[in-house]
Short mmCIF file of C-alpha atoms and ligand atoms in Angstrom, two decimals:
data_model
loop_
_atom_site.label_atom_id
_atom_site.label_comp_id
_atom_site.label_asym_id
_atom_site.label_seq_id
_atom_site.Cartn_x
_atom_site.Cartn_y
_atom_site.Cartn_z
CA UNK V 19 -20.57 -21.34 53.52
CA UNK V 20 -21.85 -18.61 55.28
CA UNK V 21 -18.62 -16.62 53.69
CA UNK V 22 -19.41 -17.53 50.36
CA UNK V 23 -23.13 -16.22 50.26
CA UNK V 24 -21.07 -13.19 51.17
CA UNK V 25 -19.26 -12.97 48.30
CA UNK V 26 -21.76 -14.76 45.98
CA UNK V 27 -23.26 -11.82 44.57
CA UNK V 28 -19.67 -10.61 43.90
CA UNK V 29 -18.18 -13.25 42.06
CA UNK V 30 -21.84 -13.14 40.06
CA UNK V 31 -21.94 -9.14 39.44
CA UNK V 32 -18.53 -9.70 37.69
CA UNK V 33 -19.62 -12.45 35.00
CA UNK V 34 -22.36 -10.53 34.47
CA UNK V 35 -20.45 -6.93 33.52
CA UNK V 36 -17.40 -9.01 31.87
CA UNK V 37 -18.82 -8.73 28.22
CA UNK V 38 -17.79 -10.14 24.95
CA UNK V 39 -17.73 -8.04 21.73
CA UNK V 40 -16.96 -9.55 18.16
CA UNK V 41 -15.07 -7.79 15.34
CA UNK V 42 -15.06 -9.37 12.11
CA UNK V 43 -12.43 -8.85 9.42
CA UNK V 44 -13.34 -9.16 5.96
CA UNK V 45 -12.01 -7.68 2.90
CA UNK V 46 -8.93 -6.45 4.96
CA UNK V 47 -10.82 -4.44 6.78
CA UNK V 48 -12.32 -4.88 10.49
CA UNK V 49 -15.87 -4.18 10.55
CA UNK V 50 -16.08 -0.91 13.38
CA UNK V 51 -13.69 1.38 13.17
CA UNK V 52 -14.09 2.07 17.16
CA UNK V 53 -15.14 0.52 20.16
CA UNK V 54 -15.97 1.46 23.26
CA UNK V 55 -15.73 -1.27 26.18
CA UNK V 56 -16.07 -1.45 29.78
CA UNK V 57 -12.74 -2.61 31.49
CA UNK V 58 -12.53 -6.36 32.04
CA UNK V 59 -14.18 -7.17 28.30
CA UNK V 60 -12.99 -9.21 25.47
CA UNK V 61 -12.84 -8.27 22.45
CA UNK V 62 -12.97 -11.26 19.84
CA UNK V 63 -11.27 -10.95 16.06
CA UNK V 64 -13.11 -13.57 13.72
CA UNK V 65 -10.78 -13.24 10.57
CA UNK V 66 -13.81 -13.94 7.67
CA UNK V 67 -11.20 -13.37 5.01
CA UNK V 68 -9.02 -15.77 2.96
CA UNK V 69 -5.70 -14.08 3.96
CA UNK V 70 -4.53 -14.09 7.55
CA UNK V 71 -4.17 -11.12 9.49
CA UNK V 72 -2.07 -10.35 12.92
CA UNK V 73 -3.84 -7.32 15.48
CA UNK V 74 -1.45 -5.74 17.69
CA UNK V 75 -1.08 -2.66 19.33
CA UNK V 76 2.66 -1.31 20.27
CA UNK V 77 1.61 1.67 22.62
CA UNK V 78 2.26 0.95 26.35
CA UNK V 79 0.42 0.15 29.12
CA UNK V 80 -2.16 -1.45 26.25
CA UNK V 81 0.74 -3.04 24.20
CA UNK V 82 0.03 -6.36 22.88
CA UNK V 83 0.42 -8.65 20.09
CA UNK V 84 -2.27 -11.41 18.75
CA UNK V 85 -0.07 -13.07 16.45
CA UNK V 86 -0.54 -14.41 12.89
CA UNK V 87 -4.04 -15.31 12.55
CA UNK V 88 -5.43 -17.87 9.81
CA UNK V 89 -8.36 -17.50 8.22
CA UNK V 90 -11.62 -18.95 9.94
CA UNK V 91 -9.71 -19.22 13.80
CA UNK V 92 -10.39 -16.60 15.95
CA UNK V 93 -8.65 -15.05 18.99
CA UNK V 94 -9.22 -12.31 21.81
CA UNK V 95 -8.18 -10.56 23.79
CA UNK V 96 -9.20 -8.92 27.16
CA UNK V 97 -8.85 -5.60 28.37
CA UNK V 98 -8.30 -4.67 31.80
CA UNK V 99 -7.75 -0.95 32.66
CA UNK V 100 -9.19 1.72 31.40
CA UNK V 101 -7.17 3.84 28.03
CA UNK V 102 -7.38 4.66 24.69
CA UNK V 103 -5.51 1.79 22.13
CA UNK V 104 -4.71 2.13 18.38
CA UNK V 105 -5.13 -1.34 17.09
CA UNK V 106 -3.71 -2.76 13.92
CA UNK V 107 -3.08 -5.10 11.98
CA UNK V 108 0.28 -5.64 11.62
CA UNK V 109 0.16 -7.09 7.52
CA UNK V 110 -2.06 -4.79 6.68
CA UNK V 111 -1.80 -1.07 7.78
CA UNK V 112 -5.22 -0.22 6.70
CA UNK V 113 -7.19 -2.27 8.87
CA UNK V 114 -7.44 0.12 12.14
CA UNK V 115 -9.42 0.26 15.19
CA UNK V 116 -9.79 2.42 18.18
CA UNK V 117 -10.58 1.19 21.75
CA UNK V 118 -11.78 3.09 24.16
CA UNK V 119 -12.05 1.29 27.79
CA UNK V 120 -13.87 3.25 30.62
CA UNK T 7 -37.55 -28.85 -38.42
CA UNK T 8 -39.46 -25.94 -36.19
CA UNK T 9 -37.33 -23.91 -33.74
CA UNK T 10 -38.88 -25.94 -30.57
CA UNK T 11 -37.04 -28.59 -31.99
CA UNK T 12 -33.92 -26.73 -32.93
CA UNK T 13 -30.45 -27.52 -31.49
CA UNK T 14 -30.20 -23.62 -32.10
CA UNK T 15 -33.50 -22.95 -29.59
CA UNK T 16 -31.33 -25.15 -26.56
CA UNK T 17 -28.42 -23.22 -27.48
CA UNK T 18 -30.16 -20.04 -27.58
CA UNK T 19 -31.79 -21.37 -23.58
CA UNK T 20 -29.02 -22.79 -22.59
CA UNK T 21 -26.97 -19.01 -22.72
CA UNK T 22 -30.00 -17.13 -21.51
CA UNK T 23 -29.91 -19.11 -18.29
CA UNK T 24 -25.85 -18.61 -18.37
CA UNK T 25 -26.63 -14.75 -19.21
CA UNK T 26 -29.24 -14.63 -15.98
CA UNK T 27 -27.10 -15.80 -14.01
CA UNK T 28 -24.12 -14.08 -14.17
CA UNK T 29 -24.25 -11.51 -16.77
CA UNK T 30 -20.49 -10.81 -17.26
CA UNK T 31 -19.03 -14.28 -16.93
CA UNK T 32 -18.69 -14.83 -20.96
CA UNK T 33 -16.17 -12.54 -20.79
CA UNK T 34 -12.40 -13.46 -19.39
CA UNK T 35 -12.05 -12.06 -15.82
CA UNK T 36 -15.13 -9.72 -15.88
CA UNK T 37 -15.70 -10.33 -12.55
CA UNK T 38 -12.74 -8.64 -11.07
CA UNK T 39 -13.24 -5.62 -12.89
CA UNK T 40 -15.55 -3.86 -10.21
CA UNK T 41 -12.61 -4.15 -7.76
CA UNK T 42 -10.00 -2.77 -9.90
CA UNK T 43 -11.94 1.13 -10.98
CA UNK T 44 -9.88 4.36 -10.84
CA UNK T 45 -10.71 6.85 -8.40
CA UNK T 46 -12.32 9.80 -9.51
CA UNK T 47 -10.30 12.49 -7.37
CA UNK T 48 -7.15 12.96 -5.04
CA UNK T 49 -7.55 12.62 -1.72
CA UNK T 50 -5.68 15.72 0.08
CA UNK T 51 -5.86 15.87 3.93
CA UNK T 52 -7.98 18.91 5.64
CA UNK T 53 -4.74 19.94 7.28
CA UNK T 54 -3.08 20.39 4.08
CA UNK T 55 -5.50 21.14 1.15
CA UNK T 56 -4.99 21.39 -2.78
CA UNK T 57 -3.73 24.72 -4.22
CA UNK T 58 -1.61 25.15 -7.53
CA UNK T 59 0.54 27.44 -5.66
CA UNK T 60 1.40 24.30 -2.93
CA UNK T 61 2.09 21.84 -5.78
CA UNK T 62 3.68 24.38 -7.63
CA UNK T 63 6.22 25.22 -4.74
CA UNK T 64 6.55 21.51 -3.82
CA UNK T 65 7.08 20.61 -7.38
CA UNK T 66 10.00 23.51 -7.41
CA UNK T 67 11.41 22.12 -4.38
CA UNK T 68 11.39 18.52 -5.19
CA UNK T 69 13.95 19.48 -8.27
CA UNK T 70 15.88 22.00 -6.14
CA UNK T 71 19.59 20.21 -5.86
CA UNK T 72 19.71 22.85 -3.16
CA UNK T 73 18.50 20.92 -0.48
CA UNK T 74 21.15 18.50 -0.46
CA UNK T 75 24.46 19.92 1.56
CA UNK T 76 26.42 19.39 -1.48
CA UNK T 77 23.78 21.86 -3.95
CA UNK T 78 23.69 18.70 -6.00
CA UNK T 79 21.27 16.09 -5.22
CA UNK T 80 17.57 17.17 -5.08
CA UNK T 81 14.91 14.80 -4.54
CA UNK T 82 14.68 14.14 -8.51
CA UNK T 83 17.58 12.86 -8.55
CA UNK T 84 16.51 9.81 -7.44
CA UNK T 85 13.08 10.48 -7.98
CA UNK T 86 13.24 10.92 -11.71
CA UNK T 87 9.92 11.12 -13.57
CA UNK T 88 12.11 10.00 -16.41
CA UNK T 89 12.38 6.50 -14.80
CA UNK T 90 8.61 6.31 -13.73
CA UNK T 91 10.22 8.47 -10.32
CA UNK T 92 12.44 5.87 -9.22
CA UNK T 93 16.48 6.06 -10.82
CA UNK T 94 16.31 2.98 -12.45
CA UNK T 95 19.09 1.37 -10.16
CA UNK T 96 19.63 -1.60 -7.95
CA UNK T 97 19.92 0.40 -4.83
CA UNK T 98 19.99 4.15 -4.45
CA UNK T 99 23.07 6.50 -4.39
CA UNK T 100 23.33 9.34 -2.07
CA UNK T 101 25.78 11.76 -1.17
CA UNK T 102 29.39 11.66 -1.55
CA UNK T 103 28.69 9.11 -4.62
CA UNK T 104 27.57 6.39 -1.60
CA UNK T 105 25.26 3.31 -2.16
CA UNK T 106 22.09 3.32 -0.39
CA UNK T 107 21.11 -0.24 1.56
CA UNK T 108 17.64 -0.37 -0.52
CA UNK T 109 16.23 0.49 -4.14
CA UNK T 110 14.81 3.89 -4.66
CA UNK T 111 10.50 3.19 -4.98
CA UNK T 112 8.61 5.03 -7.20
CA UNK T 113 6.32 7.80 -5.71
CA UNK T 114 3.24 7.73 -8.01
CA UNK T 115 -0.30 7.57 -6.65
CA UNK T 116 1.37 7.79 -3.35
CA UNK T 117 -1.69 10.44 -2.46
CA UNK T 118 -3.69 6.97 -1.67
CA UNK T 119 -0.61 5.18 0.58
CA UNK T 120 -0.48 4.53 3.96
CA UNK T 121 2.79 4.16 5.79
CA UNK T 122 5.84 5.41 4.02
CA UNK T 123 8.97 3.29 3.19
CA UNK T 124 9.52 0.08 2.18
CA UNK T 125 9.87 -0.39 6.49
CA UNK T 126 6.95 1.33 6.81
CA UNK T 127 8.93 3.85 9.27
CA UNK T 128 6.87 7.26 8.57
CA UNK T 129 2.87 7.47 8.81
CA UNK T 130 2.67 10.23 6.19
CA UNK T 131 3.75 12.10 2.93
CA UNK T 132 3.88 15.16 5.03
CA UNK T 133 6.30 13.39 7.90
CA UNK T 134 8.64 11.67 5.65
CA UNK T 135 9.37 14.62 3.02
CA UNK T 136 12.59 15.84 5.51
CA UNK T 137 13.55 12.48 6.22
CA UNK T 138 15.93 12.28 2.82
CA UNK T 139 17.04 16.40 3.21
CA UNK T 140 18.57 15.61 6.46
CA UNK T 141 19.77 12.06 6.22
CA UNK T 142 23.79 12.02 5.93
CA UNK T 143 22.73 9.24 3.43
CA UNK T 144 21.25 10.75 1.14
CA UNK T 145 21.40 14.72 0.84
CA UNK T 146 22.91 16.10 4.18
CA UNK T 147 21.94 18.76 4.54
CA UNK T 148 20.66 19.86 8.05
CA UNK T 149 16.88 21.45 8.34
CA UNK T 150 17.58 24.73 9.67
CA UNK T 151 20.64 25.25 7.12
CA UNK T 152 17.89 23.69 4.56
CA UNK T 153 15.26 26.93 5.99
CA UNK T 154 18.20 29.47 5.98
CA UNK T 155 19.60 28.55 2.99
CA UNK T 156 15.76 28.86 0.61
CA UNK T 157 15.03 31.73 2.51
CA UNK T 158 17.58 33.84 0.96
CA UNK T 159 15.96 33.47 -2.33
CA UNK T 160 13.54 36.33 -3.15
CA UNK T 161 11.82 33.51 -5.61
CA UNK T 162 11.33 31.18 -2.55
CA UNK T 163 10.04 34.15 -0.73
CA UNK T 164 7.05 34.44 -2.79
CA UNK T 165 6.32 30.76 -3.83
CA UNK T 166 5.99 30.43 0.06
CA UNK T 167 3.55 33.91 0.24
CA UNK T 168 1.15 32.36 -2.21
CA UNK T 169 1.19 28.73 -0.88
CA UNK T 170 1.28 29.26 3.30
CA UNK T 171 0.53 32.75 2.76
CA UNK T 172 0.10 33.28 7.42
CA UNK T 173 2.78 30.36 7.60
CA UNK T 174 6.19 31.47 6.39
CA UNK T 175 9.19 29.64 5.32
CA UNK T 176 9.14 26.58 8.05
CA UNK T 177 9.75 23.38 8.41
CA UNK T 178 6.29 22.51 7.85
CA UNK T 179 5.29 24.54 5.06
CA UNK T 180 8.31 22.87 3.36
CA UNK T 181 7.14 19.69 3.84
CA UNK T 182 3.25 20.14 3.03
CA UNK T 183 4.47 21.81 -0.20
CA UNK T 184 6.13 18.46 -1.21
CA UNK T 185 3.39 16.46 0.17
CA UNK T 186 1.04 18.23 -2.01
CA UNK T 187 3.44 17.66 -5.52
CA UNK T 188 3.81 14.13 -4.24
CA UNK T 189 -0.04 13.39 -4.20
CA UNK T 190 -0.55 15.47 -7.49
CA UNK T 191 1.85 12.69 -8.93
CA UNK T 192 -0.95 10.50 -10.22
CA UNK T 193 -0.42 7.98 -13.26
CA UNK T 194 -2.84 8.08 -15.63
CA UNK T 195 -5.79 6.23 -17.63
CA UNK T 196 -3.78 2.68 -19.23
CA UNK T 197 -4.83 0.42 -21.83
CA UNK T 198 -6.27 -1.73 -18.76
CA UNK T 199 -8.03 1.20 -17.46
CA UNK T 200 -9.86 1.19 -21.34
CA UNK T 201 -10.39 -2.17 -20.54
CA UNK T 202 -12.01 -2.09 -17.23
CA UNK T 203 -13.75 0.85 -18.37
CA UNK T 204 -15.44 -1.62 -21.73
CA UNK T 205 -13.14 -1.30 -24.52
CA UNK T 206 -12.58 -4.78 -25.05
CA UNK T 207 -9.86 -4.06 -27.92
CA UNK T 208 -8.06 -1.75 -25.61
CA UNK T 209 -5.88 -5.31 -24.82
CA UNK T 210 -5.11 -8.21 -25.92
CA UNK T 211 -6.76 -11.78 -24.92
CA UNK T 212 -3.40 -12.75 -23.81
CA UNK T 213 -3.66 -9.96 -21.28
CA UNK T 214 -6.99 -10.81 -20.24
CA UNK T 215 -5.85 -14.25 -19.90
CA UNK T 216 -3.48 -13.36 -17.39
CA UNK T 217 -5.54 -10.64 -15.46
CA UNK T 218 -7.50 -13.74 -14.63
CA UNK T 219 -4.20 -15.87 -13.52
CA UNK T 220 -3.34 -12.64 -11.64
CA UNK T 221 -6.13 -12.65 -9.41
CA UNK T 222 -6.47 -16.51 -9.65
CA UNK T 223 -4.31 -18.89 -9.66
CA UNK T 224 -0.92 -16.67 -9.34
CA UNK T 225 -2.42 -14.90 -6.55
CA UNK T 226 -1.14 -11.95 -7.13
CA UNK T 227 -4.20 -10.14 -6.47
CA UNK T 228 -3.71 -11.28 -3.02
CA UNK T 229 -1.71 -8.69 -1.52
CA UNK T 230 -1.44 -6.52 -5.31
CA UNK T 231 -4.99 -5.78 -5.04
CA UNK T 232 -6.45 -2.92 -6.30
CA UNK T 233 -6.87 -0.21 -8.78
CA UNK T 234 -2.76 1.08 -7.59
CA UNK T 235 -2.33 -2.94 -7.08
CA UNK T 236 -1.13 -2.45 -3.46
CA UNK T 237 -2.98 -3.61 -0.44
CA UNK T 238 -0.18 -1.51 1.63
CA UNK T 239 0.43 -4.93 3.44
CA UNK T 240 3.90 -5.64 4.43
CA UNK T 241 5.43 -9.27 3.22
CA UNK T 242 8.62 -11.91 3.26
CA UNK T 243 8.22 -13.25 -0.13
CA UNK T 244 11.22 -15.11 0.18
CA UNK T 245 13.77 -13.21 -1.05
CA UNK T 246 17.65 -13.64 -0.13
CA UNK T 247 19.23 -11.04 2.05
CA UNK T 248 19.86 -10.22 5.84
CA UNK T 249 18.21 -6.73 5.48
CA UNK T 250 14.31 -7.72 8.01
CA UNK T 251 12.48 -4.72 6.82
CA UNK T 252 9.87 -4.09 8.62
CA UNK T 253 10.61 -6.56 11.74
CA UNK T 254 13.52 -3.96 12.63
CA UNK T 255 11.00 -1.77 12.96
CA UNK T 256 8.69 -4.08 15.07
CA UNK T 257 10.75 -6.58 15.89
CA UNK T 258 8.47 -8.95 17.85
CA UNK T 259 6.02 -9.94 15.38
CA UNK T 260 7.13 -12.53 13.43
CA UNK T 261 5.32 -12.05 10.13
CA UNK T 262 6.74 -8.81 9.75
CA UNK T 263 10.57 -10.25 9.89
CA UNK T 264 12.53 -9.97 6.22
CA UNK T 265 8.73 -8.21 5.25
CA UNK T 266 8.52 -5.40 2.87
CA UNK T 267 5.47 -2.96 1.71
CA UNK T 268 3.92 -4.03 -1.68
CA UNK T 269 4.93 -2.27 -3.84
CA UNK T 270 2.26 -0.37 -6.70
CA UNK T 271 2.46 -2.37 -10.46
CA UNK T 272 1.10 0.85 -12.07
CA UNK T 273 3.78 1.54 -14.75
CA UNK T 274 6.10 -1.08 -13.62
CA UNK T 275 7.95 -2.18 -16.51
CA UNK T 276 9.55 1.27 -17.04
CA UNK T 277 11.09 0.29 -13.26
CA UNK T 278 13.26 -2.80 -13.43
CA UNK T 279 15.24 -3.65 -11.60
CA UNK T 280 12.82 -4.39 -9.06
CA UNK T 281 12.38 -5.22 -5.06
CA UNK T 282 13.87 -3.21 -2.64
CA UNK T 283 17.14 -4.84 -3.27
CA UNK T 284 16.83 -4.56 -7.06
CA UNK T 285 18.05 -8.07 -7.09
CA UNK T 286 15.41 -8.97 -10.02
CA UNK T 287 16.40 -7.68 -13.64
CA UNK T 288 13.30 -8.04 -15.16
CA UNK T 289 8.97 -8.94 -14.90
CA UNK T 290 9.91 -12.16 -16.79
CA UNK T 291 12.75 -12.71 -14.09
CA UNK T 292 9.82 -11.54 -11.00
CA UNK T 293 7.59 -14.21 -12.68
CA UNK T 294 10.33 -16.87 -12.05
CA UNK T 295 10.27 -16.36 -9.29
CA UNK T 296 6.82 -16.21 -7.80
CA UNK T 297 6.66 -19.08 -9.81
CA UNK T 298 9.33 -21.40 -7.80
CA UNK T 299 7.41 -19.93 -4.69
CA UNK T 300 10.24 -17.62 -4.14
CA UNK T 301 14.48 -18.44 -2.65
CA UNK T 302 14.14 -18.92 0.76
CA UNK T 303 11.82 -20.68 3.45
CA UNK T 304 11.63 -18.81 5.98
CA UNK T 305 9.06 -18.80 9.24
CA UNK T 306 8.06 -14.96 8.16
CA UNK T 307 7.44 -16.29 4.70
CA UNK T 308 3.82 -15.22 3.49
CA UNK T 309 1.38 -18.46 2.87
CA UNK T 310 0.51 -16.66 -0.05
CA UNK T 311 4.05 -17.71 -1.33
CA UNK T 312 4.32 -21.10 -2.85
CA UNK T 313 4.97 -22.98 -5.76
CA UNK T 314 2.44 -21.92 -8.33
CA UNK T 315 3.17 -24.50 -12.00
CA UNK T 316 2.48 -22.23 -14.49
CA UNK T 317 3.06 -23.39 -17.65
CA UNK T 318 5.18 -20.82 -19.65
CA UNK T 319 2.33 -19.55 -22.16
CA UNK T 320 0.44 -18.97 -17.93
CA UNK T 321 4.33 -16.97 -17.80
CA UNK T 322 3.78 -14.95 -20.99
CA UNK T 323 0.04 -13.89 -20.20
CA UNK T 324 0.86 -12.54 -16.62
CA UNK T 325 3.99 -10.30 -17.81
CA UNK T 326 1.54 -9.35 -21.03
CA UNK T 327 -1.11 -8.14 -18.42
CA UNK T 328 1.58 -6.45 -16.56
CA UNK T 329 2.19 -4.56 -19.57
CA UNK T 330 -1.29 -3.25 -19.98
CA UNK T 331 -1.12 -1.21 -16.86
CA UNK T 332 1.63 1.15 -18.16
CA UNK T 333 -0.11 4.83 -18.65
CA UNK T 334 1.33 7.13 -21.51
CA UNK T 335 1.36 9.98 -19.27
CA UNK T 336 2.13 13.86 -20.09
CA UNK T 337 5.87 15.18 -19.31
CA UNK T 338 6.13 16.89 -15.83
CA UNK T 339 6.95 20.28 -16.36
CA UNK T 340 9.97 21.71 -14.88
CA UNK T 341 9.93 24.99 -13.27
CA UNK T 342 12.87 27.34 -13.65
CA UNK T 343 14.78 27.36 -9.94
CA UNK T 344 14.44 30.57 -7.88
CA UNK T 345 17.84 32.34 -8.05
CU1 CU I 414 -4.62 -8.05 8.21
#
C-alpha cells in the first residue's frame, strides 16, 4: 500500500503530460503543416473529407503506416521518442505535415 | 389583373428567392467554377529561379539527341510537342528500339507537379531530369560522358555561361536548365477557361452538362481536380496488368498496389492511347471503362471506381466536356543546336 502511494504521483504526471493533438483532413489537406509534440503524445487524424486518406512515414526510426482511413473516421499514432518525421498521405502526396518530437 | 395577382409576379418572386439563395445556381455547373480557375503565374523554386537564358538552354538540351548514347534520341523524341509532349504510342520506345514498360506521359504543366513518374519515384523535376539520359533503356548515356560531350561545344559553353554564370557545365546545371524549360511548358487558355471566365458561348450546353457529370454522377473530380485536372494522387483504377506502379516503391501500403499517378486532362484528346500502359485507345473507351467500374476488382482498387450507370447521352456529354480542355497553343520554337 505504501509503495503504491510512492509511485502514484509518477503515474499521475505521466498521464497528465501525455497529450492528444488533433489534425483534420479536409479538401485533401492537413489542418497544420507542422506540429511539435512531447514524447508520448498522441497525434489524432480526423478525416473530414469525402475521400479516404492514408497517413504514413517512411523514414526510420519513426516509420509507421496508419492504413486506409475512410471518410468520417479517426486514426491515431503515438510518438514515443524524440526526433523529426515528415508524414505524408500515401494517396495524396501533396498532403504533408512535419512532426517534431522534443 | 393587377401586378399583385399576376402569375408573373409569383414567378418573379420565386426567382428572386432563388437568386438570393444561390446566384449561380441557374447556370449549369457554375457552382464548381471556382475550383478550376487558372493560376496567374508559373511557380519556380527559389533554388532555381527563372531566366530566359535558363529556359533557352534547357530547351536546347531537351531537343538535342546528342544527350543519348546513340546520338539519336532526345527528350523530345518521346516527349514530342506535336503529340502534346508525348509520343502517341502505347509504350515508349527507347535505346536500341526496345519497348519500355510504360507509356510516355506528357510534360505539360509539371511546374505544379508533386512527385514525378507514373509511380512517383522522384521528388522534383531537377531530380528527374537526368534519369532518362543515364537509363540504359532510354537514352543510355552515362552522366560523366554527357558532361564531357557537351562541354566540347563552344555554343554550349556560351549558353551555360549566360544561364548559370558561376556554376559551369555540371550535372546540377544541366538538370536545372532542363527543369526550367519544362516548367515553362504550360497549356494555354482553352474554351473551358473562357467559359470559367464568364463567356457562356465558349462551350456547348452539352459540354456544360458533361462538366456537371464530371463533378457529380461520374465522380471524375474526386481525382481529376483543380485547373490541371489532377490531384497528383495515386490510385488503382482497376486496369488489367501486373505492373504494381507506386506499390513497387511502397510495398507495405495496400491501397498503393497497382496505383499510378492521376494524369492531367489538359489537352487530353491529343494524347491517345491512354493510361500508363496505353491500353485504352480513345476517350470513348476510357469513359466506357470508368462506366463499368474498371476491369478488375482488387483490395487496392479505389473506392471512387464503381459502376456509374451513365446513359449514352451522358457519356457523350462527358467526352464533349473533355474536348473543351484543349488549347490552341503557339508552336514551340526549336533552336539551332550548338556544333
Ligand atoms: Cu489523402
